[in-house]
């Protein structure tokens, strides 16, 4: 079984803020951007993995980062993972975009953000939940 | 009046001074233009995008800068035939902006200078760029001899040309492969390539031949003091080596 780990900043994320400003400039209707690093591992014990990561200061700085094990090794609804084509399925950057009401943006907005800024299709691919579960998403999820 | 060259400075650019200095030492009229003065860029005749880490390479190398207001002027200038020369991070920005290889719409990249391979590490290594196109195919290389060798320093962690097989085929068939990595004697093989770049690519040119993007830094091998074994006395301050490419660029503007 694949275990997914999310590492994000608990201090202000300058990259996410830069993405927010750039996306707005590109006409993407977004109010907040969150970003985290996703690492995927096959056939490991989740607790042991978490202990290993939190002990590795090249990956995890407790003053800056928070780390969690994902409930499932796939993106949440409203989230996109940008994976390098050179090493797919091992690591990704997860982006979550929110509208002014604090809800995840709808799919067309997320697709616009991916196409205009978040993904260079020459070297990356965008992975969303429906690639795993089919496009049967309830927009209120 | 000589052509005016702008060297735009994004937040995070770090090679602007040596770029301007070498352009001036080769006889060019070059100035720095900071991002806060982007609106002045339209009045310049050509642009040289220098190396560094524009916007800290957030998201991807060159991704944010490609959408900066500076690039609005650079893209418009390129579309009107102005010369645009990108070095290292400047080259990454030009690919993210879709200006090179220029096989897709603007700001929809069809290729990238991606993380080095096989190890995704920063590489600092002396290299030679070998001109792979007819010199006249690109205005910026037109004054170089055929198969010219230009010495430079590769200094990057993301310099590997990467694209889909179809886009790589278009790069070859469209004659966009301007420079490849080579040894000092001109031989081209994988050992000369510092970063795993597809097609052994060190530089790309657009279809019109007025936009050139190269990863290595000729301006870091551009004076005699970079070749102390070959000079003495006052000679140390004379342009040489990588300056050949800058001279060719200036020749195209004259």
GROMACS .gro file of C-alpha atoms in nm:
model
  395
    1UNK     CA    1   0.000   0.000   0.000
    2UNK     CA    2   0.121   0.351  -0.078
    3UNK     CA    3   0.156   0.590   0.214
    4UNK     CA    4   0.141   0.963   0.147
    5UNK     CA    5   0.302   1.226   0.368
    6UNK     CA    6   0.234   1.597   0.352
    7UNK     CA    7   0.494   1.849   0.466
    8UNK     CA    8   0.386   2.210   0.479
    9UNK     CA    9   0.506   2.532   0.634
   10UNK     CA   10   0.356   2.657   0.955
   11UNK     CA   11   0.529   2.990   0.904
   12UNK     CA   12   0.401   3.218   0.623
   13UNK     CA   13   0.455   3.051   0.286
   14UNK     CA   14   0.615   3.307   0.057
   15UNK     CA   15   0.589   3.078  -0.244
   16UNK     CA   16   0.217   3.030  -0.193
   17UNK     CA   17   0.174   3.405  -0.153
   18UNK     CA   18   0.375   3.470  -0.470
   19UNK     CA   19   0.158   3.219  -0.653
   20UNK     CA   20  -0.153   3.395  -0.522
   21UNK     CA   21  -0.037   3.733  -0.651
   22UNK     CA   22   0.068   3.588  -0.988
   23UNK     CA   23  -0.256   3.394  -1.032
   24UNK     CA   24  -0.463   3.704  -0.961
   25UNK     CA   25  -0.257   3.895  -1.216
   26UNK     CA   26  -0.333   3.618  -1.464
   27UNK     CA   27  -0.706   3.659  -1.407
   28UNK     CA   28  -0.760   3.358  -1.183
   29UNK     CA   29  -1.029   3.432  -0.925
   30UNK     CA   30  -0.866   3.309  -0.607
   31UNK     CA   31  -0.849   3.446  -0.253
   32UNK     CA   32  -0.605   3.215  -0.078
   33UNK     CA   33  -0.344   2.961  -0.181
   34UNK     CA   34  -0.200   2.680   0.025
   35UNK     CA   35   0.090   2.459  -0.073
   36UNK     CA   36   0.248   2.145   0.067
   37UNK     CA   37   0.505   1.892  -0.039
   38UNK     CA   38   0.378   1.538  -0.092
   39UNK     CA   39   0.602   1.234  -0.056
   40UNK     CA   40   0.476   0.888  -0.147
   41UNK     CA   41   0.621   0.563  -0.019
   42UNK     CA   42   0.531   0.202  -0.095
   43UNK     CA   43   0.485  -0.065   0.168
   44UNK     CA   44   0.602   0.123   0.475
   45UNK     CA   45   0.469   0.152   0.825
   46UNK     CA   46   0.314   0.498   0.858
   47UNK     CA   47   0.423   0.557   1.217
   48UNK     CA   48   0.779   0.447   1.148
   49UNK     CA   49   0.787   0.666   0.839
   50UNK     CA   50   0.665   0.967   1.033
   51UNK     CA   51   0.928   0.910   1.299
   52UNK     CA   52   1.197   0.882   1.033
   53UNK     CA   53   1.091   1.200   0.856
   54UNK     CA   54   1.062   1.409   1.171
   55UNK     CA   55   1.412   1.294   1.272
   56UNK     CA   56   1.562   1.404   0.939
   57UNK     CA   57   1.645   1.772   0.960
   58UNK     CA   58   1.706   1.795   0.586
   59UNK     CA   59   1.336   1.721   0.534
   60UNK     CA   60   1.170   1.849   0.846
   61UNK     CA   61   1.240   2.146   1.068
   62UNK     CA   62   1.000   2.148   1.364
   63UNK     CA   63   1.028   2.525   1.388
   64UNK     CA   64   0.902   2.565   1.032
   65UNK     CA   65   0.715   2.258   0.921
   66UNK     CA   66   0.416   2.049   1.003
   67UNK     CA   67   0.395   1.694   0.880
   68UNK     CA   68   0.104   1.454   0.854
   69UNK     CA   69   0.021   1.119   0.702
   70UNK     CA   70  -0.248   1.146   0.437
   71UNK     CA   71  -0.568   0.948   0.479
   72UNK     CA   72  -0.527   0.831   0.123
   73UNK     CA   73  -0.238   0.865  -0.118
   74UNK     CA   74  -0.431   1.080  -0.362
   75UNK     CA   75  -0.531   1.446  -0.387
   76UNK     CA   76  -0.828   1.579  -0.193
   77UNK     CA   77  -1.116   1.727  -0.386
   78UNK     CA   78  -1.028   2.082  -0.486
   79UNK     CA   79  -0.658   2.007  -0.467
   80UNK     CA   80  -0.410   1.949  -0.746
   81UNK     CA   81  -0.080   1.768  -0.725
   82UNK     CA   82   0.192   1.875  -0.963
   83UNK     CA   83   0.425   1.583  -1.026
   84UNK     CA   84   0.754   1.583  -1.217
   85UNK     CA   85   0.726   1.366  -1.528
   86UNK     CA   86   1.077   1.244  -1.459
   87UNK     CA   87   0.971   1.082  -1.132
   88UNK     CA   88   0.592   1.046  -1.123
   89UNK     CA   89   0.412   0.893  -0.830
   90UNK     CA   90   0.691   0.956  -0.582
   91UNK     CA   91   0.667   1.322  -0.492
   92UNK     CA   92   0.451   1.619  -0.579
   93UNK     CA   93   0.360   1.972  -0.482
   94UNK     CA   94   0.002   2.000  -0.365
   95UNK     CA   95  -0.184   2.325  -0.430
   96UNK     CA   96  -0.512   2.418  -0.268
   97UNK     CA   97  -0.691   2.726  -0.393
   98UNK     CA   98  -0.976   2.890  -0.205
   99UNK     CA   99  -1.236   3.146  -0.305
  100UNK     CA  100  -1.347   3.452  -0.109
  101UNK     CA  101  -1.595   3.239   0.087
  102UNK     CA  102  -1.318   3.014   0.210
  103UNK     CA  103  -1.429   2.721  -0.006
  104UNK     CA  104  -1.206   2.534  -0.250
  105UNK     CA  105  -1.231   2.691  -0.595
  106UNK     CA  106  -1.436   2.510  -0.855
  107UNK     CA  107  -1.277   2.287  -1.109
  108UNK     CA  108  -1.262   2.539  -1.400
  109UNK     CA  109  -1.075   2.786  -1.178
  110UNK     CA  110  -0.832   2.518  -1.067
  111UNK     CA  111  -0.778   2.412  -1.428
  112UNK     CA  112  -0.711   2.772  -1.527
  113UNK     CA  113  -0.453   2.804  -1.249
  114UNK     CA  114  -0.285   2.482  -1.358
  115UNK     CA  115  -0.275   2.581  -1.723
  116UNK     CA  116  -0.159   2.937  -1.673
  117UNK     CA  117   0.099   2.894  -1.398
  118UNK     CA  118   0.117   2.590  -1.176
  119UNK     CA  119   0.215   2.325  -1.430
  120UNK     CA  120   0.463   2.321  -1.715
  121UNK     CA  121   0.338   2.025  -1.918
  122UNK     CA  122   0.681   1.976  -2.072
  123UNK     CA  123   0.814   1.850  -1.741
  124UNK     CA  124   0.517   1.810  -1.509
  125UNK     CA  125   0.168   1.667  -1.493
  126UNK     CA  126  -0.130   1.778  -1.290
  127UNK     CA  127  -0.306   1.511  -1.087
  128UNK     CA  128  -0.652   1.566  -0.944
  129UNK     CA  129  -0.884   1.338  -0.749
  130UNK     CA  130  -1.102   1.247  -1.044
  131UNK     CA  131  -0.804   1.079  -1.212
  132UNK     CA  132  -0.834   0.823  -0.932
  133UNK     CA  133  -1.208   0.814  -0.866
  134UNK     CA  134  -1.364   0.927  -1.194
  135UNK     CA  135  -1.523   1.263  -1.248
  136UNK     CA  136  -1.820   1.203  -1.019
  137UNK     CA  137  -1.742   1.483  -0.782
  138UNK     CA  138  -2.015   1.662  -0.592
  139UNK     CA  139  -1.913   2.029  -0.606
  140UNK     CA  140  -2.015   2.074  -0.243
  141UNK     CA  141  -1.764   1.815  -0.123
  142UNK     CA  142   2.295   5.680  -3.219
  143UNK     CA  143   2.383   5.329  -3.107
  144UNK     CA  144   2.123   5.072  -3.012
  145UNK     CA  145   2.022   5.079  -2.647
  146UNK     CA  146   2.023   4.749  -2.464
  147UNK     CA  147   1.827   4.685  -2.146
  148UNK     CA  148   1.938   4.426  -1.894
  149UNK     CA  149   1.621   4.376  -1.689
  150UNK     CA  150   1.661   4.304  -1.320
  151UNK     CA  151   1.398   4.090  -1.151
  152UNK     CA  152   1.396   4.043  -0.776
  153UNK     CA  153   1.659   3.769  -0.742
  154UNK     CA  154   1.861   3.837  -1.057
  155UNK     CA  155   2.231   3.813  -0.969
  156UNK     CA  156   2.442   3.828  -1.287
  157UNK     CA  157   2.331   4.166  -1.414
  158UNK     CA  158   2.649   4.358  -1.336
  159UNK     CA  159   2.891   4.135  -1.523
  160UNK     CA  160   2.644   4.114  -1.812
  161UNK     CA  161   2.619   4.492  -1.845
  162UNK     CA  162   2.993   4.530  -1.797
  163UNK     CA  163   3.081   4.285  -2.073
  164UNK     CA  164   2.828   4.440  -2.310
  165UNK     CA  165   2.985   4.782  -2.243
  166UNK     CA  166   3.340   4.650  -2.273
  167UNK     CA  167   3.246   4.506  -2.612
  168UNK     CA  168   3.118   4.848  -2.720
  169UNK     CA  169   2.749   4.821  -2.638
  170UNK     CA  170   2.521   5.081  -2.480
  171UNK     CA  171   2.371   4.873  -2.200
  172UNK     CA  172   2.182   4.970  -1.886
  173UNK     CA  173   2.020   4.794  -1.595
  174UNK     CA  174   1.644   4.832  -1.575
  175UNK     CA  175   1.495   4.727  -1.244
  176UNK     CA  176   1.149   4.577  -1.214
  177UNK     CA  177   1.020   4.897  -1.060
  178UNK     CA  178   1.098   5.079  -1.387
  179UNK     CA  179   0.958   4.816  -1.623
  180UNK     CA  180   0.756   5.076  -1.811
  181UNK     CA  181   1.077   5.220  -1.955
  182UNK     CA  182   1.163   4.895  -2.133
  183UNK     CA  183   0.963   4.976  -2.443
  184UNK     CA  184   1.217   5.245  -2.535
  185UNK     CA  185   1.507   4.998  -2.562
  186UNK     CA  186   1.617   4.824  -2.881
  187UNK     CA  187   1.718   4.489  -2.734
  188UNK     CA  188   1.705   4.291  -2.412
  189UNK     CA  189   1.954   4.067  -2.235
  190UNK     CA  190   1.805   3.861  -1.954
  191UNK     CA  191   2.085   3.767  -1.719
  192UNK     CA  192   2.129   3.488  -1.470
  193UNK     CA  193   2.015   3.450  -1.114
  194UNK     CA  194   1.709   3.327  -0.933
  195UNK     CA  195   1.425   3.557  -1.035
  196UNK     CA  196   1.154   3.553  -0.770
  197UNK     CA  197   1.362   3.291  -0.591
  198UNK     CA  198   1.259   3.044  -0.867
  199UNK     CA  199   0.933   2.999  -0.678
  200UNK     CA  200   0.700   2.738  -0.831
  201UNK     CA  201   0.959   2.663  -1.106
  202UNK     CA  202   1.270   2.830  -1.239
  203UNK     CA  203   1.152   3.131  -1.437
  204UNK     CA  204   0.781   3.063  -1.388
  205UNK     CA  205   0.687   3.376  -1.195
  206UNK     CA  206   0.924   3.603  -1.388
  207UNK     CA  207   0.772   3.484  -1.717
  208UNK     CA  208   0.449   3.653  -1.610
  209UNK     CA  209   0.612   3.966  -1.469
  210UNK     CA  210   0.537   4.304  -1.621
  211UNK     CA  211   0.896   4.313  -1.747
  212UNK     CA  212   0.814   4.021  -1.973
  213UNK     CA  213   0.510   4.200  -2.118
  214UNK     CA  214   0.756   4.443  -2.276
  215UNK     CA  215   1.012   4.178  -2.367
  216UNK     CA  216   0.750   3.960  -2.536
  217UNK     CA  217   0.605   4.254  -2.726
  218UNK     CA  218   0.954   4.358  -2.834
  219UNK     CA  219   1.038   4.005  -2.948
  220UNK     CA  220   0.720   3.987  -3.149
  221UNK     CA  221   0.825   4.309  -3.323
  222UNK     CA  222   1.168   4.169  -3.407
  223UNK     CA  223   1.379   4.311  -3.126
  224UNK     CA  224   1.671   4.094  -3.018
  225UNK     CA  225   1.627   3.905  -2.691
  226UNK     CA  226   1.915   3.712  -2.540
  227UNK     CA  227   1.864   3.505  -2.224
  228UNK     CA  228   2.143   3.354  -2.017
  229UNK     CA  229   2.087   3.085  -1.754
  230UNK     CA  230   1.791   3.204  -1.546
  231UNK     CA  231   1.717   3.441  -1.833
  232UNK     CA  232   1.699   3.136  -2.061
  233UNK     CA  233   1.469   2.956  -1.819
  234UNK     CA  234   1.242   3.262  -1.818
  235UNK     CA  235   1.234   3.268  -2.200
  236UNK     CA  236   1.127   2.902  -2.209
  237UNK     CA  237   0.859   2.957  -1.946
  238UNK     CA  238   0.740   3.257  -2.148
  239UNK     CA  239   0.715   3.036  -2.455
  240UNK     CA  240   0.944   3.264  -2.658
  241UNK     CA  241   1.182   2.973  -2.723
  242UNK     CA  242   1.163   2.737  -2.889
  243UNK     CA  243   0.847   2.927  -2.973
  244UNK     CA  244   0.661   2.624  -3.105
  245UNK     CA  245   0.351   2.698  -2.899
  246UNK     CA  246   0.151   3.000  -2.786
  247UNK     CA  247   0.316   3.270  -2.580
  248UNK     CA  248   0.329   3.185  -2.208
  249UNK     CA  249   0.238   2.824  -2.279
  250UNK     CA  250   0.578   2.651  -2.251
  251UNK     CA  251   0.651   2.353  -2.473
  252UNK     CA  252   0.988   2.279  -2.316
  253UNK     CA  253   1.180   2.355  -2.000
  254UNK     CA  254   1.524   2.362  -1.856
  255UNK     CA  255   1.451   2.109  -1.583
  256UNK     CA  256   1.648   1.968  -1.290
  257UNK     CA  257   1.983   1.829  -1.389
  258UNK     CA  258   2.020   1.455  -1.440
  259UNK     CA  259   2.115   1.195  -1.346
  260UNK     CA  260   2.180   1.376  -1.019
  261UNK     CA  261   1.953   1.677  -0.958
  262UNK     CA  262   2.240   1.878  -0.817
  263UNK     CA  263   2.387   2.219  -0.885
  264UNK     CA  264   2.668   2.197  -1.138
  265UNK     CA  265   2.950   2.449  -1.173
  266UNK     CA  266   3.174   2.345  -1.461
  267UNK     CA  267   3.363   2.502  -1.747
  268UNK     CA  268   3.201   2.412  -2.079
  269UNK     CA  269   3.206   2.495  -2.448
  270UNK     CA  270   2.900   2.581  -2.651
  271UNK     CA  271   2.920   2.465  -3.011
  272UNK     CA  272   2.713   2.649  -3.266
  273UNK     CA  273   2.481   2.390  -3.416
  274UNK     CA  274   2.294   2.609  -3.666
  275UNK     CA  275   2.402   2.812  -3.963
  276UNK     CA  276   2.530   3.132  -3.801
  277UNK     CA  277   2.281   3.342  -3.998
  278UNK     CA  278   1.987   3.133  -3.871
  279UNK     CA  279   1.997   3.346  -3.553
  280UNK     CA  280   2.069   3.720  -3.568
  281UNK     CA  281   2.258   3.699  -3.239
  282UNK     CA  282   2.501   3.436  -3.372
  283UNK     CA  283   2.527   3.570  -3.727
  284UNK     CA  284   2.877   3.714  -3.679
  285UNK     CA  285   3.019   3.390  -3.539
  286UNK     CA  286   3.202   3.147  -3.767
  287UNK     CA  287   3.031   2.817  -3.853
  288UNK     CA  288   3.060   2.560  -3.574
  289UNK     CA  289   3.195   2.830  -3.343
  290UNK     CA  290   3.307   2.721  -2.998
  291UNK     CA  291   3.219   2.964  -2.719
  292UNK     CA  292   3.373   2.909  -2.374
  293UNK     CA  293   3.145   2.958  -2.077
  294UNK     CA  294   3.064   2.839  -1.729
  295UNK     CA  295   2.768   2.615  -1.661
  296UNK     CA  296   2.636   2.709  -1.318
  297UNK     CA  297   2.290   2.574  -1.261
  298UNK     CA  298   2.080   2.301  -1.103
  299UNK     CA  299   1.810   2.322  -1.368
  300UNK     CA  300   1.967   2.322  -1.713
  301UNK     CA  301   1.851   1.996  -1.867
  302UNK     CA  302   1.639   2.050  -2.174
  303UNK     CA  303   1.323   1.846  -2.130
  304UNK     CA  304   1.021   1.821  -2.355
  305UNK     CA  305   0.787   1.562  -2.499
  306UNK     CA  306   0.922   1.347  -2.785
  307UNK     CA  307   0.699   1.541  -3.024
  308UNK     CA  308   0.827   1.877  -2.902
  309UNK     CA  309   1.189   1.757  -2.917
  310UNK     CA  310   1.125   1.651  -3.276
  311UNK     CA  311   0.990   1.998  -3.351
  312UNK     CA  312   1.301   2.153  -3.194
  313UNK     CA  313   1.519   1.950  -3.430
  314UNK     CA  314   1.308   1.980  -3.742
  315UNK     CA  315   1.250   2.352  -3.686
  316UNK     CA  316   1.623   2.417  -3.649
  317UNK     CA  317   1.579   2.552  -3.297
  318UNK     CA  318   1.883   2.375  -3.150
  319UNK     CA  319   2.126   2.666  -3.153
  320UNK     CA  320   2.406   2.537  -2.931
  321UNK     CA  321   2.515   2.198  -2.803
  322UNK     CA  322   2.774   2.119  -2.536
  323UNK     CA  323   3.116   2.024  -2.671
  324UNK     CA  324   3.473   1.959  -2.563
  325UNK     CA  325   3.747   2.217  -2.616
  326UNK     CA  326   3.846   2.045  -2.941
  327UNK     CA  327   3.490   2.063  -3.074
  328UNK     CA  328   3.399   1.699  -3.019
  329UNK     CA  329   3.041   1.647  -2.912
  330UNK     CA  330   2.952   1.356  -2.688
  331UNK     CA  331   2.764   1.288  -2.368
  332UNK     CA  332   3.072   1.347  -2.154
  333UNK     CA  333   3.066   1.712  -2.259
  334UNK     CA  334   2.712   1.756  -2.130
  335UNK     CA  335   2.707   1.867  -1.766
  336UNK     CA  336   2.338   1.817  -1.695
  337UNK     CA  337   2.180   1.536  -1.898
  338UNK     CA  338   2.025   1.784  -2.141
  339UNK     CA  339   1.816   1.632  -2.421
  340UNK     CA  340   1.979   1.669  -2.764
  341UNK     CA  341   2.292   1.776  -2.568
  342UNK     CA  342   2.126   2.115  -2.587
  343UNK     CA  343   2.296   2.422  -2.443
  344UNK     CA  344   2.086   2.681  -2.625
  345UNK     CA  345   1.768   2.729  -2.825
  346UNK     CA  346   1.658   2.985  -3.080
  347UNK     CA  347   1.306   3.081  -3.183
  348UNK     CA  348   1.167   3.046  -3.532
  349UNK     CA  349   1.230   3.406  -3.633
  350UNK     CA  350   1.590   3.391  -3.512
  351UNK     CA  351   1.574   3.696  -3.287
  352UNK     CA  352   1.540   3.524  -2.947
  353UNK     CA  353   1.825   3.310  -2.814
  354UNK     CA  354   1.832   3.126  -2.481
  355UNK     CA  355   2.152   2.963  -2.351
  356UNK     CA  356   2.214   2.799  -2.016
  357UNK     CA  357   2.590   2.852  -1.962
  358UNK     CA  358   2.738   3.192  -1.878
  359UNK     CA  359   2.975   3.331  -2.146
  360UNK     CA  360   3.004   3.651  -1.943
  361UNK     CA  361   3.183   3.455  -1.671
  362UNK     CA  362   3.450   3.364  -1.925
  363UNK     CA  363   3.451   3.696  -2.104
  364UNK     CA  364   3.776   3.877  -2.016
  365UNK     CA  365   4.144   3.801  -2.030
  366UNK     CA  366   4.159   3.794  -1.652
  367UNK     CA  367   3.947   3.480  -1.682
  368UNK     CA  368   4.239   3.335  -1.884
  369UNK     CA  369   4.541   3.460  -1.692
  370UNK     CA  370   4.769   3.204  -1.855
  371UNK     CA  371   4.713   3.377  -2.188
  372UNK     CA  372   4.764   3.743  -2.100
  373UNK     CA  373   4.977   3.991  -1.914
  374UNK     CA  374   4.988   4.354  -1.808
  375UNK     CA  375   4.709   4.575  -1.936
  376UNK     CA  376   4.570   4.287  -2.141
  377UNK     CA  377   4.396   4.148  -1.838
  378UNK     CA  378   4.098   4.381  -1.878
  379UNK     CA  379   4.037   4.310  -2.248
  380UNK     CA  380   3.728   4.111  -2.348
  381UNK     CA  381   3.797   3.764  -2.485
  382UNK     CA  382   3.660   3.411  -2.481
  383UNK     CA  383   3.287   3.422  -2.421
  384UNK     CA  384   3.287   3.786  -2.532
  385UNK     CA  385   3.269   3.654  -2.890
  386UNK     CA  386   2.899   3.584  -2.846
  387UNK     CA  387   2.839   3.929  -2.697
  388UNK     CA  388   3.026   4.087  -2.989
  389UNK     CA  389   2.811   3.894  -3.233
  390UNK     CA  390   2.500   4.014  -3.049
  391UNK     CA  391   2.622   4.375  -3.075
  392UNK     CA  392   2.712   4.327  -3.441
  393UNK     CA  393   2.349   4.237  -3.509
  394UNK     CA  394   2.242   4.565  -3.349
  395UNK     CA  395   2.485   4.783  -3.538
   0.00000   0.00000   0.00000
